Amino acid sequence: GKHVGKNGFSKPELISLLSSDISLEEEVLGAEGHQIIRGIEREIEDLRSRGKMKAASRLKLQMTETWAGLQAEQNKRKIETEERVVREKLENRAKLERHFERWYANRIAHDMTAMAVTAGGNNVETPRGVSQWIDISGGSHHSAIIFEGGKLYSWGMGSLGRLGLSKTDYSDRNRLQ
């Protein structure tokens, strides 16, 4: 996890980048082209170890020019990946919206009469002026009902924001939203 280098990458991130670069070299240039680049890198190191910096710099420039085409391919693929991710997110959002629209169009309103309130809660507000509900759901410590017209009534423990009241503390007050 330590950050190294001037770009601030961690060692695992650098290994991942190097691995993807090597894979790209092999894919685009083939195994032979990849081996040529490895040979040039070894030759650069050999020249540096013998103090022949100008010759090493010329070879490094040659390798940089070779990598320019690979870098263009790498950037193209990065853009394609980003575009694919955005497209998939938009498609998923549209799919969810279509699902909701089908559900909403096919919902069945159910008659409801508020009969009584249990003694379990304090300061209970019951829904008034609504007689049909569309959907009902509940968990181990909370429940919610959606009425015709879209009004939501939730009740139960309000901790962890379960009641949708933007509260995370315990609340036993029922509210028509």
PDB file of C-alpha atoms in Angstrom:
ATOM      1  CA  GLY A   1       0.000   0.000   0.000  1.00  0.00           C
ATOM      2  CA  LYS A   2       2.835   2.549   0.220  1.00  0.00           C
ATOM      3  CA  HIS A   3       2.837   5.145  -2.517  1.00  0.00           C
ATOM      4  CA  VAL A   4       5.985   5.208  -4.605  1.00  0.00           C
ATOM      5  CA  GLY A   5       7.237   7.195  -7.561  1.00  0.00           C
ATOM      6  CA  LYS A   6       6.352  10.713  -8.601  1.00  0.00           C
ATOM      7  CA  ASN A   7       2.864   9.682  -9.772  1.00  0.00           C
ATOM      8  CA  GLY A   8       1.950   8.394  -6.315  1.00  0.00           C
ATOM      9  CA  PHE A   9       1.080   4.852  -7.417  1.00  0.00           C
ATOM     10  CA  SER A  10       1.335   2.013  -4.919  1.00  0.00           C
ATOM     11  CA  LYS A  11       3.448  -1.025  -5.770  1.00  0.00           C
ATOM     12  CA  PRO A  12       0.373  -3.182  -6.584  1.00  0.00           C
ATOM     13  CA  GLU A  13      -0.923  -0.412  -8.868  1.00  0.00           C
ATOM     14  CA  LEU A  14       2.458  -0.200 -10.642  1.00  0.00           C
ATOM     15  CA  ILE A  15       2.515  -3.984 -11.081  1.00  0.00           C
ATOM     16  CA  SER A  16      -0.991  -3.885 -12.548  1.00  0.00           C
ATOM     17  CA  LEU A  17      -0.032  -1.073 -14.951  1.00  0.00           C
ATOM     18  CA  LEU A  18       3.134  -2.886 -16.022  1.00  0.00           C
ATOM     19  CA  SER A  19       1.195  -6.107 -16.566  1.00  0.00           C
ATOM     20  CA  SER A  20      -1.375  -4.356 -18.767  1.00  0.00           C
ATOM     21  CA  ASP A  21       1.434  -2.629 -20.729  1.00  0.00           C
ATOM     22  CA  ILE A  22       3.194  -5.955 -21.359  1.00  0.00           C
ATOM     23  CA  SER A  23      -0.095  -7.566 -22.418  1.00  0.00           C
ATOM     24  CA  LEU A  24      -0.745  -4.688 -24.826  1.00  0.00           C
ATOM     25  CA  GLU A  25       2.773  -5.024 -26.291  1.00  0.00           C
ATOM     26  CA  GLU A  26       2.259  -8.729 -26.879  1.00  0.00           C
ATOM     27  CA  GLU A  27      -1.226  -8.248 -28.321  1.00  0.00           C
ATOM     28  CA  VAL A  28      -0.363  -5.404 -30.705  1.00  0.00           C
ATOM     29  CA  LEU A  29       3.255  -6.236 -31.608  1.00  0.00           C
ATOM     30  CA  GLY A  30       3.054  -9.987 -31.153  1.00  0.00           C
ATOM     31  CA  ALA A  31       5.426 -12.102 -29.064  1.00  0.00           C
ATOM     32  CA  GLU A  32       8.346 -11.269 -31.372  1.00  0.00           C
ATOM     33  CA  GLY A  33       7.782  -7.508 -31.080  1.00  0.00           C
ATOM     34  CA  HIS A  34       7.511  -7.845 -27.309  1.00  0.00           C
ATOM     35  CA  GLN A  35      10.843  -9.697 -27.215  1.00  0.00           C
ATOM     36  CA  ILE A  36      12.471  -6.972 -29.354  1.00  0.00           C
ATOM     37  CA  ILE A  37      11.384  -4.328 -26.828  1.00  0.00           C
ATOM     38  CA  ARG A  38      12.712  -6.484 -23.958  1.00  0.00           C
ATOM     39  CA  GLY A  39      16.030  -6.782 -25.843  1.00  0.00           C
ATOM     40  CA  ILE A  40      16.227  -3.006 -26.291  1.00  0.00           C
ATOM     41  CA  GLU A  41      15.566  -2.523 -22.559  1.00  0.00           C
ATOM     42  CA  ARG A  42      18.375  -4.978 -21.691  1.00  0.00           C
ATOM     43  CA  GLU A  43      20.713  -3.214 -24.125  1.00  0.00           C
ATOM     44  CA  ILE A  44      19.891   0.180 -22.543  1.00  0.00           C
ATOM     45  CA  GLU A  45      20.731  -1.200 -19.084  1.00  0.00           C
ATOM     46  CA  ASP A  46      23.967  -2.693 -20.401  1.00  0.00           C
ATOM     47  CA  LEU A  47      25.010   0.607 -22.007  1.00  0.00           C
ATOM     48  CA  ARG A  48      24.228   2.510 -18.800  1.00  0.00           C
ATOM     49  CA  SER A  49      26.227   0.061 -16.695  1.00  0.00           C
ATOM     50  CA  ARG A  50      29.218   0.642 -19.005  1.00  0.00           C
ATOM     51  CA  GLY A  51      28.821   4.439 -18.783  1.00  0.00           C
ATOM     52  CA  LYS A  52      27.663   4.920 -22.376  1.00  0.00           C
ATOM     53  CA  MET A  53      24.848   7.307 -21.564  1.00  0.00           C
ATOM     54  CA  LYS A  54      24.481   8.915 -25.019  1.00  0.00           C
ATOM     55  CA  ALA A  55      24.050   5.543 -26.720  1.00  0.00           C
ATOM     56  CA  ALA A  56      21.604   4.489 -23.978  1.00  0.00           C
ATOM     57  CA  SER A  57      19.636   7.741 -24.476  1.00  0.00           C
ATOM     58  CA  ARG A  58      19.427   7.154 -28.256  1.00  0.00           C
ATOM     59  CA  LEU A  59      18.048   3.642 -27.691  1.00  0.00           C
ATOM     60  CA  LYS A  60      15.613   4.947 -25.058  1.00  0.00           C
ATOM     61  CA  LEU A  61      14.362   7.537 -27.585  1.00  0.00           C
ATOM     62  CA  GLN A  62      13.913   4.756 -30.171  1.00  0.00           C
ATOM     63  CA  MET A  63      11.907   2.708 -27.674  1.00  0.00           C
ATOM     64  CA  THR A  64       9.816   5.770 -26.721  1.00  0.00           C
ATOM     65  CA  GLU A  65       8.952   6.273 -30.412  1.00  0.00           C
ATOM     66  CA  THR A  66       7.973   2.601 -30.662  1.00  0.00           C
ATOM     67  CA  TRP A  67       5.769   2.998 -27.610  1.00  0.00           C
ATOM     68  CA  ALA A  68       4.039   6.112 -29.021  1.00  0.00           C
ATOM     69  CA  GLY A  69       1.823   3.920 -31.227  1.00  0.00           C
ATOM     70  CA  LEU A  70       1.140   1.600 -28.319  1.00  0.00           C
ATOM     71  CA  GLN A  71       0.252   4.544 -26.109  1.00  0.00           C
ATOM     72  CA  ALA A  72      -2.233   5.798 -28.720  1.00  0.00           C
ATOM     73  CA  GLU A  73      -3.828   2.318 -28.750  1.00  0.00           C
ATOM     74  CA  GLN A  74      -3.850   2.294 -24.940  1.00  0.00           C
ATOM     75  CA  ASN A  75      -5.607   5.689 -24.825  1.00  0.00           C
ATOM     76  CA  LYS A  76      -8.131   4.551 -27.452  1.00  0.00           C
ATOM     77  CA  ARG A  77      -8.980   1.454 -25.403  1.00  0.00           C
ATOM     78  CA  LYS A  78      -9.261   3.493 -22.208  1.00  0.00           C
ATOM     79  CA  ILE A  79     -11.769   5.841 -23.877  1.00  0.00           C
ATOM     80  CA  GLU A  80     -13.721   2.868 -25.275  1.00  0.00           C
ATOM     81  CA  THR A  81     -13.854   1.281 -21.813  1.00  0.00           C
ATOM     82  CA  GLU A  82     -15.034   4.519 -20.187  1.00  0.00           C
ATOM     83  CA  GLU A  83     -17.692   4.961 -22.876  1.00  0.00           C
ATOM     84  CA  ARG A  84     -18.848   1.342 -22.414  1.00  0.00           C
ATOM     85  CA  VAL A  85     -19.136   1.834 -18.631  1.00  0.00           C
ATOM     86  CA  VAL A  86     -21.198   5.010 -19.093  1.00  0.00           C
ATOM     87  CA  ARG A  87     -23.377   3.286 -21.712  1.00  0.00           C
ATOM     88  CA  GLU A  88     -23.957   0.298 -19.386  1.00  0.00           C
ATOM     89  CA  LYS A  89     -24.909   2.606 -16.512  1.00  0.00           C
ATOM     90  CA  LEU A  90     -27.383   4.456 -18.722  1.00  0.00           C
ATOM     91  CA  GLU A  91     -28.821   1.170 -20.001  1.00  0.00           C
ATOM     92  CA  ASN A  92     -29.219  -0.110 -16.424  1.00  0.00           C
ATOM     93  CA  ARG A  93     -30.924   3.112 -15.366  1.00  0.00           C
ATOM     94  CA  ALA A  94     -33.283   2.909 -18.343  1.00  0.00           C
ATOM     95  CA  LYS A  95     -34.008  -0.748 -17.529  1.00  0.00           C
ATOM     96  CA  LEU A  96     -34.886   0.170 -13.928  1.00  0.00           C
ATOM     97  CA  GLU A  97     -37.100   3.008 -15.119  1.00  0.00           C
ATOM     98  CA  ARG A  98     -38.910   0.679 -17.559  1.00  0.00           C
ATOM     99  CA  HIS A  99     -39.352  -1.883 -14.771  1.00  0.00           C
ATOM    100  CA  PHE A 100     -40.802   0.770 -12.454  1.00  0.00           C
ATOM    101  CA  GLU A 101     -43.108   2.084 -15.196  1.00  0.00           C
ATOM    102  CA  ARG A 102     -44.422  -1.459 -15.895  1.00  0.00           C
ATOM    103  CA  TRP A 103     -44.912  -2.038 -12.171  1.00  0.00           C
ATOM    104  CA  TYR A 104     -46.658   1.312 -11.705  1.00  0.00           C
ATOM    105  CA  ALA A 105     -48.909   0.754 -14.734  1.00  0.00           C
ATOM    106  CA  ASN A 106     -49.916  -2.716 -13.509  1.00  0.00           C
ATOM    107  CA  ARG A 107     -50.295  -1.935  -9.834  1.00  0.00           C
ATOM    108  CA  ILE A 108     -53.514  -2.841  -8.149  1.00  0.00           C
ATOM    109  CA  ALA A 109     -55.055  -0.507  -5.633  1.00  0.00           C
ATOM    110  CA  HIS A 110     -56.313  -2.267  -2.502  1.00  0.00           C
ATOM    111  CA  ASP A 111     -59.043  -1.000  -0.216  1.00  0.00           C
ATOM    112  CA  MET A 112     -57.909  -0.033   3.254  1.00  0.00           C
ATOM    113  CA  THR A 113     -59.681   1.102   6.315  1.00  0.00           C
ATOM    114  CA  ALA A 114     -57.713   2.372   9.303  1.00  0.00           C
ATOM    115  CA  MET A 115     -59.394   0.401  12.066  1.00  0.00           C
ATOM    116  CA  ALA A 116     -57.244   0.782  15.135  1.00  0.00           C
ATOM    117  CA  VAL A 117     -53.800   1.630  16.403  1.00  0.00           C
ATOM    118  CA  THR A 118     -51.802  -0.711  18.596  1.00  0.00           C
ATOM    119  CA  ALA A 119     -50.665   0.444  22.004  1.00  0.00           C
ATOM    120  CA  GLY A 120     -47.010  -0.108  21.028  1.00  0.00           C
ATOM    121  CA  GLY A 121     -46.209   3.395  19.799  1.00  0.00           C
ATOM    122  CA  ASN A 122     -46.482   6.892  21.187  1.00  0.00           C
ATOM    123  CA  ASN A 123     -47.813   9.939  19.334  1.00  0.00           C
ATOM    124  CA  VAL A 124     -49.162   7.855  16.469  1.00  0.00           C
ATOM    125  CA  GLU A 125     -50.421   9.618  13.348  1.00  0.00           C
ATOM    126  CA  THR A 126     -52.638   7.493  11.147  1.00  0.00           C
ATOM    127  CA  PRO A 127     -53.250   8.205   7.477  1.00  0.00           C
ATOM    128  CA  ARG A 128     -56.453  10.128   6.880  1.00  0.00           C
ATOM    129  CA  GLY A 129     -58.226  10.749   3.626  1.00  0.00           C
ATOM    130  CA  VAL A 130     -56.757   7.712   1.871  1.00  0.00           C
ATOM    131  CA  SER A 131     -58.654   4.531   1.244  1.00  0.00           C
ATOM    132  CA  GLN A 132     -56.592   2.506  -1.214  1.00  0.00           C
ATOM    133  CA  TRP A 133     -53.038   1.270  -1.023  1.00  0.00           C
ATOM    134  CA  ILE A 134     -50.758   0.157  -3.849  1.00  0.00           C
ATOM    135  CA  ASP A 135     -47.865  -1.590  -2.123  1.00  0.00           C
ATOM    136  CA  ILE A 136     -46.793  -2.541   1.356  1.00  0.00           C
ATOM    137  CA  SER A 137     -43.424  -3.671   2.669  1.00  0.00           C
ATOM    138  CA  GLY A 138     -41.791  -4.305   5.992  1.00  0.00           C
ATOM    139  CA  GLY A 139     -38.657  -5.325   7.786  1.00  0.00           C
ATOM    140  CA  SER A 140     -37.963  -6.683  11.220  1.00  0.00           C
ATOM    141  CA  HIS A 141     -38.448  -3.262  12.906  1.00  0.00           C
ATOM    142  CA  HIS A 142     -40.225  -1.091  10.329  1.00  0.00           C
ATOM    143  CA  SER A 143     -43.053  -1.118   7.782  1.00  0.00           C
ATOM    144  CA  ALA A 144     -44.167   1.142   4.954  1.00  0.00           C
ATOM    145  CA  ILE A 145     -47.191   1.476   2.746  1.00  0.00           C
ATOM    146  CA  ILE A 146     -47.669   3.407  -0.506  1.00  0.00           C
ATOM    147  CA  PHE A 147     -51.126   4.796  -1.093  1.00  0.00           C
ATOM    148  CA  GLU A 148     -52.913   5.545  -4.356  1.00  0.00           C
ATOM    149  CA  GLY A 149     -51.578   8.966  -5.368  1.00  0.00           C
ATOM    150  CA  GLY A 150     -48.066   8.110  -4.157  1.00  0.00           C
ATOM    151  CA  LYS A 151     -48.251   9.064  -0.451  1.00  0.00           C
ATOM    152  CA  LEU A 152     -45.939   7.007   1.731  1.00  0.00           C
ATOM    153  CA  TYR A 153     -46.672   6.090   5.351  1.00  0.00           C
ATOM    154  CA  SER A 154     -43.868   4.485   7.369  1.00  0.00           C
ATOM    155  CA  TRP A 155     -43.783   3.259  10.960  1.00  0.00           C
ATOM    156  CA  GLY A 156     -41.519   1.374  13.306  1.00  0.00           C
ATOM    157  CA  MET A 157     -38.005   2.022  14.598  1.00  0.00           C
ATOM    158  CA  GLY A 158     -36.501   5.058  12.912  1.00  0.00           C
ATOM    159  CA  SER A 159     -32.876   4.218  13.651  1.00  0.00           C
ATOM    160  CA  LEU A 160     -30.528   3.836  10.685  1.00  0.00           C
ATOM    161  CA  GLY A 161     -32.878   5.918   8.544  1.00  0.00           C
ATOM    162  CA  ARG A 162     -35.324   3.024   8.083  1.00  0.00           C
ATOM    163  CA  LEU A 163     -38.396   5.242   7.986  1.00  0.00           C
ATOM    164  CA  GLY A 164     -37.066   7.610   5.326  1.00  0.00           C
ATOM    165  CA  LEU A 165     -37.326  10.597   7.645  1.00  0.00           C
ATOM    166  CA  SER A 166     -33.671  11.638   7.267  1.00  0.00           C
ATOM    167  CA  LYS A 167     -33.156  10.598  10.890  1.00  0.00           C
ATOM    168  CA  THR A 168     -30.799   7.969  12.128  1.00  0.00           C
ATOM    169  CA  ASP A 169     -31.761   8.105  15.766  1.00  0.00           C
ATOM    170  CA  TYR A 170     -34.484   6.006  17.344  1.00  0.00           C
ATOM    171  CA  SER A 171     -37.940   7.354  16.699  1.00  0.00           C
ATOM    172  CA  ASP A 172     -41.209   5.588  17.392  1.00  0.00           C
ATOM    173  CA  ARG A 173     -43.314   8.364  15.855  1.00  0.00           C
ATOM    174  CA  ASN A 174     -45.233   7.295  12.771  1.00  0.00           C
ATOM    175  CA  ARG A 175     -45.452   9.809   9.973  1.00  0.00           C
ATOM    176  CA  LEU A 176     -47.362  10.208   6.771  1.00  0.00           C
ATOM    177  CA  GLN A 177     -44.893  11.449   4.183  1.00  0.00           C
TER     178      GLN A 177
END
